[in-house]
CSV table of C-alpha atoms and ligand atoms in Angstrom, one decimal:
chain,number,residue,atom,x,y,z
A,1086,UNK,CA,0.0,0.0,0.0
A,1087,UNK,CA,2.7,2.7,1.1
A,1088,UNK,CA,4.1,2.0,-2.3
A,1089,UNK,CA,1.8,3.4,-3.9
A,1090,UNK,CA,2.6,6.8,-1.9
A,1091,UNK,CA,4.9,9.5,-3.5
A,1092,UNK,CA,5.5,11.4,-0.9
A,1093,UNK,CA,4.6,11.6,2.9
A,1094,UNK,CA,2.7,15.2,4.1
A,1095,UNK,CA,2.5,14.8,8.0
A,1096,UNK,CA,3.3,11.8,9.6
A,1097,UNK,CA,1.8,10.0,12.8
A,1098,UNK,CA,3.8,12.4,15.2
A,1099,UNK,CA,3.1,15.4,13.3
A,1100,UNK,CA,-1.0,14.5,13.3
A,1101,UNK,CA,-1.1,13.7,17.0
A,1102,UNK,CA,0.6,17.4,17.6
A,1103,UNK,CA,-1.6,19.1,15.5
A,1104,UNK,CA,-4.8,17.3,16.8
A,1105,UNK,CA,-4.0,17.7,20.6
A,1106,UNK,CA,-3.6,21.5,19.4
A,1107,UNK,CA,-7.4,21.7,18.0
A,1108,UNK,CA,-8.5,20.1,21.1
A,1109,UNK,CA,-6.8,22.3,23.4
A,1110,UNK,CA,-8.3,25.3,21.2
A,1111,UNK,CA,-12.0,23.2,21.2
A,1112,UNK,CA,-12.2,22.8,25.1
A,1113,UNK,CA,-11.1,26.3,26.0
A,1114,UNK,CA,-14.1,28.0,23.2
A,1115,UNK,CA,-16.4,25.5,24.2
A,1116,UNK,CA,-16.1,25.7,28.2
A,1117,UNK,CA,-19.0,25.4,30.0
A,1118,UNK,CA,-20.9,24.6,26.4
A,1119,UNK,CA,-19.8,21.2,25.2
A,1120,UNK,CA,-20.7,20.6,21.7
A,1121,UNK,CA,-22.7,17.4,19.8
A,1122,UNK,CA,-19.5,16.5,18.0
A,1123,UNK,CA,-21.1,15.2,14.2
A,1124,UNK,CA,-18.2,12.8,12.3
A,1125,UNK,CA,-18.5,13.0,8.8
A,1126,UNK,CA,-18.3,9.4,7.3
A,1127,UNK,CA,-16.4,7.5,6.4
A,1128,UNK,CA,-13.6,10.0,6.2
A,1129,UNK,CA,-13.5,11.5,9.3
A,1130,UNK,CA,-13.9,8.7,11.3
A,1131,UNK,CA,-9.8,8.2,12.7
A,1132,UNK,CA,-9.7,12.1,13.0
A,1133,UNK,CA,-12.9,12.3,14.9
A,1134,UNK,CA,-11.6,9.1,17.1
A,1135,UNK,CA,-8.3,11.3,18.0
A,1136,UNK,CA,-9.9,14.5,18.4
A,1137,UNK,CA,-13.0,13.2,20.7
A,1138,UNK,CA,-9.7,12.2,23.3
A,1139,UNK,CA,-8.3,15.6,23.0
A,1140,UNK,CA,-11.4,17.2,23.6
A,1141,UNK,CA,-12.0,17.4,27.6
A,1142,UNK,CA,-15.4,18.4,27.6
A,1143,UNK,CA,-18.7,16.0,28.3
A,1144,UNK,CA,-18.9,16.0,24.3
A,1145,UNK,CA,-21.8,14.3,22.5
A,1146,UNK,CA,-21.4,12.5,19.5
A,1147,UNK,CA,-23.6,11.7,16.1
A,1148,UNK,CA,-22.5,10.9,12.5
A,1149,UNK,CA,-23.9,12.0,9.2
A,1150,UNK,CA,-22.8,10.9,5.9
A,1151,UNK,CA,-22.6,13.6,2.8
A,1152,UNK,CA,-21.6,12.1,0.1
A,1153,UNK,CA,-19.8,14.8,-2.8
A,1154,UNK,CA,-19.8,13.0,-6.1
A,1155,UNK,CA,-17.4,13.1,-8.5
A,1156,UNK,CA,-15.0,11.2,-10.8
A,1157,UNK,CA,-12.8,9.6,-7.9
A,1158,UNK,CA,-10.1,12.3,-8.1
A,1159,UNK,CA,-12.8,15.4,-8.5
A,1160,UNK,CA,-15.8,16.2,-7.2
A,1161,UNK,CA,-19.1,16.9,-9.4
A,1162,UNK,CA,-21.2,19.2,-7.4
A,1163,UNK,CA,-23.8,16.9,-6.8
A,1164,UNK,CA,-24.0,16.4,-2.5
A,1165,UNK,CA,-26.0,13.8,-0.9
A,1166,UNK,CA,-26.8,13.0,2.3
A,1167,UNK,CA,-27.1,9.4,2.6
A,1168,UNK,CA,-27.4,9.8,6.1
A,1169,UNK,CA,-29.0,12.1,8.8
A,1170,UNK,CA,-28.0,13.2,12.6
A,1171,UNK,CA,-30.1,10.8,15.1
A,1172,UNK,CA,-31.6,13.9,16.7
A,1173,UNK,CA,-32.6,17.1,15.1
A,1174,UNK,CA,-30.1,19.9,15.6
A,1175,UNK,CA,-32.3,22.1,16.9
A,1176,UNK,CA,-30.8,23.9,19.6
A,1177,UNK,CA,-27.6,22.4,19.8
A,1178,UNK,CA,-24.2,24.1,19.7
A,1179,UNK,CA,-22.4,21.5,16.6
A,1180,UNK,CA,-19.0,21.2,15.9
A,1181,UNK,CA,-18.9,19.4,12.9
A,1182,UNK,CA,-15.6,17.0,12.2
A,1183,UNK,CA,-14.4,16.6,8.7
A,1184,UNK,CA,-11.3,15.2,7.0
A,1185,UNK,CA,-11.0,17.5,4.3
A,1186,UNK,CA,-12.7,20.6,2.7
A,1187,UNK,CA,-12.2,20.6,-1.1
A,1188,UNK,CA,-14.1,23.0,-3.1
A,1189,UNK,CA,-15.9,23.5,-0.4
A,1190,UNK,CA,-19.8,22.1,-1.5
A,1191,UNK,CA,-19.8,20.0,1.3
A,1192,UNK,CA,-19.6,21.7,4.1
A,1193,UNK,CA,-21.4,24.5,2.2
A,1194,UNK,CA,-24.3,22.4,2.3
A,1195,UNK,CA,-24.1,20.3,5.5
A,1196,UNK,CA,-23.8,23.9,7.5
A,1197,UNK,CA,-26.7,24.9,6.1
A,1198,UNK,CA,-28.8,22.5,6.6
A,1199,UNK,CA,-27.7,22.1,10.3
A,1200,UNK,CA,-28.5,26.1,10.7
A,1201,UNK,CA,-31.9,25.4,8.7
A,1202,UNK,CA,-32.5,23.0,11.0
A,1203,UNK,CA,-32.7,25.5,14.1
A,1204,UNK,CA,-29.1,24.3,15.9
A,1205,UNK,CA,-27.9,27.0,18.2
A,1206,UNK,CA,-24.5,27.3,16.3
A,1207,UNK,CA,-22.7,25.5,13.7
A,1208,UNK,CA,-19.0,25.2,13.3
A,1209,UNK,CA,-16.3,23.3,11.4
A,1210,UNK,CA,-13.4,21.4,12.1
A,1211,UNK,CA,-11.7,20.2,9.3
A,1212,UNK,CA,-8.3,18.0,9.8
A,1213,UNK,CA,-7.0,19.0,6.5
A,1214,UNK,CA,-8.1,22.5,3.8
A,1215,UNK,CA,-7.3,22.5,-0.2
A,1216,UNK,CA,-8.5,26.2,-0.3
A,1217,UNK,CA,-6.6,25.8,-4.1
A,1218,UNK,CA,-10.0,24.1,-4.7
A,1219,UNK,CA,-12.7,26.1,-3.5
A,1220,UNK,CA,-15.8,26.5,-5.7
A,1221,UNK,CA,-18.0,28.0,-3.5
A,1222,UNK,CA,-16.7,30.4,-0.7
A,1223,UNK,CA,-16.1,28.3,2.8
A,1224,UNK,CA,-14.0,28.8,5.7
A,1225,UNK,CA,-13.8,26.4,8.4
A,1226,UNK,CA,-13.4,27.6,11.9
A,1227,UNK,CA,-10.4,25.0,12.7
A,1228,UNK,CA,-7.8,23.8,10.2
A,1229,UNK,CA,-5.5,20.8,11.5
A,1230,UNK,CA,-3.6,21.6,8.2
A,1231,UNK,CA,-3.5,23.6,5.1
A,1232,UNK,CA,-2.6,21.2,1.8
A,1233,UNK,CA,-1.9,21.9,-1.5
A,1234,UNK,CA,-3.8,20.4,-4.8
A,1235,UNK,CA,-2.6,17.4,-4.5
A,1236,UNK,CA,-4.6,14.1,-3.9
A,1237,UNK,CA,-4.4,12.9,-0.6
A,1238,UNK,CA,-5.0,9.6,1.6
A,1239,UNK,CA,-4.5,8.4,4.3
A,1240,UNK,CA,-5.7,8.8,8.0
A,1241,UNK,CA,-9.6,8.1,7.0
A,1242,UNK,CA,-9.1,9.4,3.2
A,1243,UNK,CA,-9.7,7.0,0.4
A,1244,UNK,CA,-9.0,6.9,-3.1
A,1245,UNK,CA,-11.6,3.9,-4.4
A,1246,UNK,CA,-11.9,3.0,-0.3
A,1247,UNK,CA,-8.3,2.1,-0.6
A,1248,UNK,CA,-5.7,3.9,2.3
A,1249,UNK,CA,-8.3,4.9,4.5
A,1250,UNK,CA,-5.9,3.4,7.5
A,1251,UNK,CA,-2.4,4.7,6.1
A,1252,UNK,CA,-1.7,6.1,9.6
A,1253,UNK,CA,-0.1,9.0,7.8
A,1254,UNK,CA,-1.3,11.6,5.0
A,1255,UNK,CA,0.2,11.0,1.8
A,1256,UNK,CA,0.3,12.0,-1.8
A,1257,UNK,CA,-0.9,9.4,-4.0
A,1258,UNK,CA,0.7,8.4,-7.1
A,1259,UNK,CA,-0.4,9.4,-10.5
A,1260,UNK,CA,0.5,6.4,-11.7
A,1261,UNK,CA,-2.6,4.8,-9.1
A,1262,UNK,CA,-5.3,7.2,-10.7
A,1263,UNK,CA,-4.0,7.6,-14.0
A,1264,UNK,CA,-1.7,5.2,-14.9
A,1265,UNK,CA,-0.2,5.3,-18.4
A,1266,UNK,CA,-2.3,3.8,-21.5
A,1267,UNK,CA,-0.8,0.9,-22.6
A,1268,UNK,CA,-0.9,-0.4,-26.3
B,2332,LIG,C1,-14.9,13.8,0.9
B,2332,LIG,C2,-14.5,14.4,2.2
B,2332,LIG,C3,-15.5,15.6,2.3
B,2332,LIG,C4,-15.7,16.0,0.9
B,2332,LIG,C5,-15.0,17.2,0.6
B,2332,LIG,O1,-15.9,13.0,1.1
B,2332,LIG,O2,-14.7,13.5,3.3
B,2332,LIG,O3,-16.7,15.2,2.9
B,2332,LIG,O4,-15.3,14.9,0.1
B,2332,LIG,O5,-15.2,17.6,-0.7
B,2332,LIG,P1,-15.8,19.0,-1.2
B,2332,LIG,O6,-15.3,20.1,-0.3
B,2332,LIG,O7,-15.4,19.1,-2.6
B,2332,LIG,O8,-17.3,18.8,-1.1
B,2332,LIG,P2,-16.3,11.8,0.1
B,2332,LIG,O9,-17.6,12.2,-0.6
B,2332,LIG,O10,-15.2,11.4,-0.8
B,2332,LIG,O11,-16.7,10.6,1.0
B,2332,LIG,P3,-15.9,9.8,2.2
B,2332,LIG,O12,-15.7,10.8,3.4
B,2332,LIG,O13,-16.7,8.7,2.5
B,2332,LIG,O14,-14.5,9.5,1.6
C-alpha cells in the first residue's frame, strides 16, 4: 500500500501534535458549552476518534454521511446526504468534524442544513483544507492543516476506499489514478 505513496505530508507524530492543538483550542471555546461532535463518514472517522480524546469536555457524538460525487479524483457538485444526525439539531451548539474541505460544497451544504434545522450554532473542524480548490466560498473555523492540490490519503481518506488506515497523510501516485495507456 505505502508503495503506492509518493510522498509523505504529515506523519503519525506530526498528526497527533496538531490534533492535541485543536483540542486544546476546542475545550477552551467550548467551556462550560460542550458541543454534539457530528463525524462525517467515512472519512472523518480516525480524525474524529483522536480529536474526541483531545477534547475534555462532556462531548456528544452523532454521524452523518454527505456524500460529494465526483469522478474519484474530483468532485461533481452533486452532494447527498445518505445519512442524517439521530436527533434534530435544533438547539444544539455542533461542531462538525471533517477530513478535508475541497471546493468546499460540502460543508457548504451540510452547514446549512444544520442552521436550517434550528441548531444554536454551527462550526467546522476540518483535519485537512485544499483552499486551491474552492468552488464556492467556505472557511472552516479550525484547520489541522492547510494542503496543497494534491490528492491525498490516508488517515480516513480513500481513493476507491483504498488507504483509509495509512496512519499517515500522503500523496498518492499518479501512476494509481491515471496510470499510463498501454498499447
Ligand atoms: C470527501 C470528504 C469531504 C468531501 C470534501 O468525502 O470527506 O466530505 O469529500 O469535498 P468537497 O469540499 O469538494 O465537497 P467523500 O464524498 O469522498 O466521502 P468519504 O468521506 O466517504 O470518503
Amino acid at each position: 500500500m505505502t508503495e503506492d505513496i509518493e510522498q509523505i505530508l504529515f506523519t503519525p507524530k506530526q498528526i497527533a501534535g496538531r490534533v492535541a492543538e485543536l483540542g486544546g483550542q476546542i475545550t477552551r471555546d467550548y467551556a462550560g458549552h460542550p458541543p454534539l461532535l457530528v463525524g462525517t463518514l467515512k472519512g472523518s472517522f480516525l480524525f474524529l476518534a483522536d480529536l474526541a480524546r483531545a477534547v475534555g469536555l462532556p462531548a456528544t457524538f452523532d454521524f452523518v454521511s454527505v456524500s460529494s460525487y465526483g469522478c474519484g479524483t474530483c468532485s461533481s457538485g452533486a452532494v447527498l446526504l445518505r445519512k442524517d444526525l439521530d436527533e434534530p439539531p435544533e438547539g444544539k451548539d455542533i461542531l462538525v468534524v471533517e477530513d478535508i474541505v475541497d471546493s468546499g460544497r460540502t460543508l457548504s451544504y451540510l452547514a446549512g442544513k444544520l442552521k436550517e434545522g434550528g441548531a444554536a450554532s454551527v462550526r467546522v473542524c476540518t483535519f485537512l483544507d485544499k483552499p486551491a480548490r474552492r468552488a464556492v466560498p467556505f472557511a472552516a473555523d479550525y484547520v489541522g492543516f492547510t494542503v496543497p492540490d494534491a490528492f491525498v490519503v490516508g488517515y480516513g481518506m480513500d481513493y476507491n476506499e483504498r488507504y483509509r488506515n495509512l496512519p499517515f497523510v500522503g500523496v498518492l501516485s499518479s501512476r494509481v489514478y491515471a496510470p499510463a495507456e498501454t498499447v
